XYZ file of C-alpha atoms in Angstrom:
430
model
C 0.062 0.186 0.138
C 1.278 3.260 -1.028
C 0.837 5.931 1.481
C 1.232 10.196 0.729
C 3.733 11.629 2.021
C 2.438 14.457 4.784
C 4.694 17.158 3.932
C 3.735 16.879 0.070
C 2.000 20.131 -1.067
C 1.283 19.219 -4.440
C -2.188 17.767 -5.248
C -2.944 14.290 -5.766
C -3.625 13.422 -9.370
C -6.965 11.434 -9.799
C -8.351 10.094 -13.159
C -10.668 11.989 -15.038
C -14.185 10.111 -15.831
C -16.047 10.930 -18.725
C -19.843 11.726 -18.737
C -20.194 10.000 -22.141
C -18.048 7.132 -21.608
C -20.276 6.420 -18.136
C -23.418 6.543 -20.021
C -22.189 4.385 -22.295
C -20.950 1.598 -19.632
C -17.228 0.338 -19.101
C -14.879 -0.042 -21.961
C -13.817 -3.419 -22.559
C -10.525 -3.446 -23.306
C -10.613 -7.349 -24.529
C -13.377 -6.738 -27.325
C -11.084 -3.526 -28.680
C -9.074 -5.985 -30.717
C -11.940 -7.093 -33.308
C -15.234 -5.348 -34.713
C -15.441 -2.186 -36.499
C -14.293 1.408 -35.177
C -15.477 4.452 -34.473
C -15.491 6.690 -37.390
C -15.060 9.727 -34.883
C -13.067 8.563 -32.307
C -11.177 5.358 -33.591
C -12.369 3.167 -30.591
C -14.147 -0.256 -31.141
C -15.272 -1.318 -27.882
C -19.276 -0.395 -27.706
C -19.731 0.861 -31.567
C -22.503 0.341 -33.631
C -24.967 2.002 -36.010
C -25.882 5.306 -34.612
C -27.260 8.600 -35.915
C -26.438 6.978 -39.482
C -22.951 6.198 -39.335
C -20.595 3.418 -36.947
C -19.556 5.041 -33.918
C -19.446 3.887 -30.206
C -21.725 5.174 -27.520
C -20.204 7.428 -25.674
C -20.142 9.513 -29.764
C -23.584 8.755 -29.469
C -24.173 10.115 -26.497
C -21.911 13.353 -27.137
C -23.879 13.845 -30.322
C -27.510 13.591 -29.001
C -26.809 15.864 -26.297
C -25.406 18.389 -28.111
C -28.314 18.618 -30.590
C -30.669 18.558 -27.564
C -29.592 20.798 -25.545
C -28.768 23.618 -28.493
C -25.139 24.260 -27.092
C -22.447 25.205 -29.510
C -19.240 24.141 -28.343
C -16.389 26.886 -29.079
C -12.461 25.401 -30.293
C -9.963 27.839 -28.495
C -7.570 26.467 -31.223
C -8.450 27.278 -34.129
C -10.188 24.097 -35.110
C -7.413 21.850 -35.670
C -7.459 19.336 -32.636
C -7.299 15.924 -33.784
C -9.205 13.162 -32.209
C -6.655 9.953 -32.310
C -7.133 6.703 -30.857
C -6.595 6.682 -27.291
C -8.195 6.761 -23.957
C -8.130 10.478 -24.156
C -9.556 11.495 -27.450
C -12.999 12.135 -26.315
C -11.689 14.793 -23.812
C -9.460 16.789 -26.187
C -12.427 19.498 -27.497
C -16.062 19.459 -27.540
C -16.513 21.703 -30.604
C -13.980 19.646 -33.155
C -15.535 16.103 -31.783
C -18.955 17.622 -32.721
C -17.176 18.787 -35.908
C -15.952 14.993 -37.027
C -19.645 13.931 -35.776
C -21.043 15.965 -38.660
C -18.070 14.987 -41.052
C -18.259 11.347 -40.428
C -22.148 11.564 -41.842
C -23.742 11.745 -38.015
C -27.467 13.750 -39.112
C -29.576 15.555 -36.378
C -32.634 14.492 -38.708
C -31.582 10.800 -37.287
C -32.716 11.802 -33.868
C -35.957 10.358 -32.514
C -38.041 12.889 -30.299
C -39.515 10.926 -27.981
C -36.746 8.469 -27.761
C -33.932 10.120 -27.606
C -34.923 12.838 -24.769
C -31.898 13.761 -21.536
C -32.848 13.244 -18.116
C -33.413 10.241 -15.753
C -36.472 7.424 -16.814
C -39.374 8.118 -14.980
C -39.803 5.262 -12.641
C -42.630 2.963 -12.657
C -45.010 3.893 -9.989
C -44.849 1.057 -6.778
C -48.393 -1.082 -5.793
C -48.006 0.835 -2.611
C -47.841 4.354 -3.844
C -50.217 6.949 -2.003
C -53.441 7.775 -3.612
C -51.970 11.478 -3.105
C -49.473 11.047 -6.221
C -47.894 13.316 -8.720
C -49.874 13.456 -12.201
C -47.485 11.307 -14.773
C -44.766 13.529 -16.603
C -45.373 13.971 -20.222
C -41.990 14.533 -22.233
C -42.003 17.905 -23.551
C -40.234 16.269 -26.887
C -44.294 14.235 -27.536
C -45.941 16.163 -30.819
C -48.466 18.372 -30.747
C -50.485 16.063 -32.740
C -50.028 13.192 -30.330
C -50.481 15.273 -27.307
C -53.887 16.643 -28.639
C -55.298 13.353 -28.930
C -54.123 12.034 -25.407
C -55.980 14.906 -23.862
C -58.877 15.532 -26.529
C -61.505 13.672 -23.829
C -59.808 15.739 -21.327
C -60.595 18.957 -22.864
C -64.404 17.946 -23.330
C -64.115 17.197 -19.915
C -63.227 20.312 -18.585
C -65.392 22.285 -21.165
C -68.630 20.555 -19.227
C -66.861 22.125 -15.774
C -66.881 25.731 -17.570
C -70.547 25.401 -19.210
C -71.605 24.508 -15.418
C -69.332 27.311 -14.148
C -71.108 29.817 -16.565
C -74.048 28.318 -15.898
C -74.218 28.954 -12.589
C -73.150 32.219 -12.485
C -75.362 33.725 -14.905
C -78.290 32.403 -12.673
C -76.674 34.180 -9.849
C -76.116 37.284 -11.711
C -80.133 37.416 -13.004
C -81.049 36.587 -9.080
C -78.600 39.715 -8.360
C -80.820 42.232 -10.597
C -78.372 41.899 -13.328
C -81.094 41.981 -16.916
C -80.854 39.556 -19.516
C -79.326 40.897 -22.701
C -81.020 40.464 -25.800
C -79.608 37.388 -27.232
C -79.832 35.304 -23.656
C -76.130 34.840 -24.202
C -74.859 33.145 -21.140
C -72.309 35.544 -18.904
C -69.208 34.140 -18.561
C -68.199 36.586 -16.365
C -70.643 39.671 -14.957
C -70.924 43.167 -16.814
C -71.634 45.601 -14.217
C -72.540 48.638 -15.412
C -69.120 50.673 -15.436
C -69.299 53.226 -13.025
C -70.309 53.046 -9.396
C -74.063 53.947 -9.866
C -76.463 52.500 -7.530
C -73.215 50.907 -5.512
C -73.609 50.925 -1.462
C -71.112 49.936 1.418
C -71.557 46.599 2.425
C -73.602 46.833 6.039
C -73.967 43.226 6.723
C -71.466 40.474 4.604
C -74.018 37.215 5.614
C -76.971 38.692 3.004
C -74.594 39.218 0.289
C -72.901 35.420 0.319
C -76.638 34.247 0.419
C -76.664 33.541 -3.127
C -73.682 32.192 -3.711
C -73.881 29.918 -1.260
C -77.584 28.713 -2.181
C -76.039 27.615 -5.761
C -72.770 26.742 -4.617
C -74.705 23.041 -3.733
C -75.711 22.434 -6.997
C -72.045 23.799 -8.248
C -70.902 20.816 -6.590
C -72.599 18.572 -7.266
C -72.630 18.979 -10.717
C -68.627 18.934 -10.746
C -67.681 15.064 -12.535
C -66.591 12.602 -10.050
C -68.063 14.837 -7.033
C -71.275 12.756 -7.086
C -68.989 9.507 -6.089
C -67.122 10.656 -3.237
C -68.899 9.674 0.199
C -70.858 11.684 1.322
C -68.931 12.970 4.511
C -66.331 14.102 2.563
C -68.648 15.748 -0.012
C -69.864 17.683 2.911
C -66.494 18.656 4.251
C -65.254 19.526 0.540
C -67.901 21.482 0.110
C -67.410 23.447 3.662
C -63.876 24.357 2.770
C -64.763 25.545 -0.345
C -67.577 27.773 -0.297
C -64.910 31.299 0.924
C -63.006 30.225 -1.539
C -65.746 30.206 -4.143
C -67.039 33.796 -2.963
C -64.133 35.562 -3.285
C -63.645 34.145 -6.767
C -66.434 35.314 -7.817
C -67.059 38.418 -6.273
C -63.359 39.122 -7.319
C -64.108 38.435 -11.094
C -66.721 41.044 -9.864
C -64.525 43.580 -8.715
C -61.909 42.896 -11.126
C -65.080 44.009 -14.050
C -65.615 47.080 -12.208
C -64.311 50.577 -12.486
C -60.595 50.670 -10.802
C -60.083 51.929 -7.933
C -57.203 50.997 -4.999
C -59.455 51.116 -1.831
C -62.830 49.279 -3.195
C -63.402 45.478 -3.527
C -67.075 44.852 -4.833
C -69.209 42.132 -4.353
C -72.021 40.941 -7.164
C -74.613 41.882 -4.913
C -73.227 46.205 -5.942
C -72.181 46.675 -2.530
C -68.361 47.302 -1.632
C -66.037 47.158 1.003
C -63.994 50.090 1.423
C -60.436 49.480 3.151
C -59.612 53.325 3.521
C -62.116 56.384 3.774
C -60.974 59.607 2.333
C -59.892 58.802 -1.224
C -62.762 57.497 -2.359
C -65.548 58.545 -5.419
C -68.495 60.418 -3.999
C -70.883 57.692 -5.098
C -69.769 55.350 -2.413
C -68.506 58.252 0.255
C -72.064 59.272 0.657
C -73.143 56.093 2.123
C -70.415 56.390 4.714
C -71.973 56.564 8.434
C -70.240 56.274 11.829
C -71.946 53.063 12.273
C -70.453 51.928 8.667
C -67.200 53.528 9.121
C -66.821 51.222 12.898
C -67.859 48.423 10.350
C -65.347 49.141 7.934
C -62.473 49.666 9.910
C -63.108 46.677 11.464
C -62.360 44.735 8.214
C -60.355 47.137 6.223
C -57.249 44.776 6.989
C -58.824 42.205 5.178
C -60.197 44.408 2.609
C -56.516 46.011 1.256
C -55.580 41.917 1.390
C -58.518 41.048 -0.943
C -58.017 43.627 -3.323
C -53.937 42.930 -3.072
C -54.064 38.862 -3.510
C -56.757 38.333 -5.324
C -58.722 41.640 -7.642
C -55.281 43.224 -8.936
C -53.711 39.611 -10.223
C -57.208 39.097 -11.977
C -56.734 42.319 -13.299
C -53.493 41.279 -14.578
C -54.031 37.815 -15.772
C -56.970 38.351 -17.372
C -57.964 34.786 -17.315
C -60.866 33.003 -19.356
C -63.999 31.279 -18.354
C -62.147 27.857 -18.854
C -59.376 28.950 -16.654
C -61.701 30.287 -13.908
C -63.718 26.761 -14.134
C -60.251 24.924 -13.703
C -58.557 26.997 -10.537
C -62.057 26.715 -8.828
C -62.287 22.163 -9.637
C -59.101 22.299 -8.585
C -59.446 24.278 -5.192
C -62.695 22.178 -4.557
C -60.731 18.948 -5.457
C -58.043 19.325 -3.147
C -56.763 15.975 -1.689
C -54.755 16.745 1.188
C -58.187 17.590 3.024
C -57.478 14.467 5.486
C -58.767 14.942 9.127
C -59.677 12.396 11.214
C -63.051 12.439 13.188
C -64.228 10.066 15.573
C -60.933 7.389 14.505
C -61.972 7.648 11.275
C -60.801 9.490 7.623
C -62.592 12.197 6.358
C -61.929 10.439 3.148
C -61.512 7.003 1.970
C -58.687 5.858 -0.404
C -61.680 5.324 -3.330
C -62.432 9.157 -2.606
C -58.606 10.332 -3.304
C -58.421 8.002 -6.330
C -61.209 9.712 -7.344
C -59.995 13.512 -6.793
C -56.831 13.105 -7.848
C -57.923 11.281 -11.392
C -60.443 14.143 -12.010
C -57.767 16.820 -10.954
C -54.831 15.039 -13.350
C -57.431 15.189 -16.411
C -58.469 19.205 -15.349
C -54.778 20.278 -15.892
C -54.546 18.271 -18.887
C -57.777 19.520 -20.421
C -56.115 22.755 -19.906
C -53.261 21.820 -21.283
C -55.081 21.508 -24.652
C -57.411 24.307 -24.127
C -53.628 25.996 -24.330
C -53.084 24.323 -27.405
C -56.635 24.759 -29.302
C -55.991 28.630 -28.791
C -52.290 28.375 -30.339
C -50.812 29.379 -27.263
C -46.797 29.866 -28.343
C -45.515 26.479 -26.368
C -42.810 27.836 -24.892
C -45.421 30.204 -22.934
C -47.468 27.688 -22.039
C -46.448 26.255 -19.116
C -45.626 30.114 -17.793
C -48.759 31.024 -18.262
C -50.233 27.983 -16.666
C -47.767 28.744 -13.515
C -49.068 32.447 -13.664
C -53.568 31.099 -13.351
C -52.263 28.309 -10.787
C -50.083 31.023 -8.596
C -53.963 32.301 -8.180
C -54.666 29.764 -5.951
C -52.426 31.037 -3.352
C -53.879 34.312 -2.734
C -57.768 32.816 -3.020
C -56.266 30.330 -0.467
C -55.101 32.883 2.140
C -58.290 35.475 1.315
C -60.570 32.879 2.456
C -58.650 31.432 5.091
C -58.868 35.182 6.641
C -62.082 35.309 5.230
C -63.615 32.473 8.239
C -62.173 34.293 10.896
C -63.747 37.720 9.812
C -67.074 35.764 9.796
C -66.567 34.515 12.990
C -65.631 37.951 14.383
C -68.541 39.413 12.714
C -71.030 36.707 14.213
C -69.880 36.933 17.805
C -70.161 40.678 17.840
C -73.690 40.711 15.908
C -72.526 42.775 13.146
C -73.988 40.539 10.307
C -76.426 37.833 9.964
C -75.844 34.416 8.508
C -79.307 32.567 7.465
C -79.132 28.869 9.118
C -78.370 27.022 5.898
C -75.613 29.587 5.193
C -73.993 29.473 8.434
C -74.169 25.450 7.905
C -71.991 26.051 5.126
C -69.692 28.614 6.256
C -69.313 27.288 10.074
C -70.241 23.820 8.654
C -68.794 20.729 11.105
C -66.452 19.137 8.933
C -64.216 22.139 7.687
C -60.425 22.359 8.516
C -60.024 25.854 6.691
């Protein structure tokens, strides 16, 4: 055994390992005496027909990586490096090695977009994997046509959900007094008059939520998969989702009203205010000492609603399909597990159902963007921005529940029996 001299300050030399060699496996020197040689580096081991020429696995992997990663290596020695039949031949110069690949006849057209992807191959899920699992990853190299054929059924499912959402919103608007248009078209989003006429400061939040909560039960019952869930888990999901639903709907209404940095509008044309000096005169005239006292209690919450929900909605301008997707994903949240009386609220079948529907909604949303002709490079960014809306809605809905408790305790707002049961239901967990 050889020991290093502890007084020797020179660095020990360690053998270098080439990435392409590692992917190609260990070299087999015993076989180098026979067989065809690699036209790129001259080695005989592990050669075969790759991308149109005879090449070793190392050079094949090198060529694939350069092409798919679209990086163009530069030679430091004026493109005059020589590749020789030595163990270090592949480590001399990436630029000259790539040029040699092209010179001997390797072609980029020979790469298969689905087979020749870079990265670890996805593991097959084990038999005991949790029902709360991530949706299967889809290679970005798949053709758009193939992706569309895979997602068509999911796109139709998402369209059904969107039609339900539009129908419920249309009925909500009509109940709250918005007139039917001449053609009788459904309301994808609210269409309030573009001014502050007939807007009053909210005096009791309970009645303003009543219509939304009454129609919420029908909304959730028409979401695919929801009727198949266990009854107790259905109640839990609806109770948890109710304030998220109202925050989204009133956020849409606010985003369509004339912008004001201090006002959050509700769909019954009442409003909450976060600051009392800089207000439109149509709203300011409704402020009384009692109303101001109530609004000051809610002012921090109102500011949160404007900043975290209304402003992002104005900026992103989501369409009806995107809003339906966000609402469905927030309703069918598979992490809502809670032990009550020794039992889980969600059964294994419940989790399997909602996870499947969530995956199909995301797949349908992808298909929706493709049909709209969205730039493939912008597609993941758009999905990320839309899903980011859920963060602000979650935060505001959790805060809303605390505000509702506060209003109820101090008798500042009345809730009818049904709304109270849904908002403060037994099976909710925030």
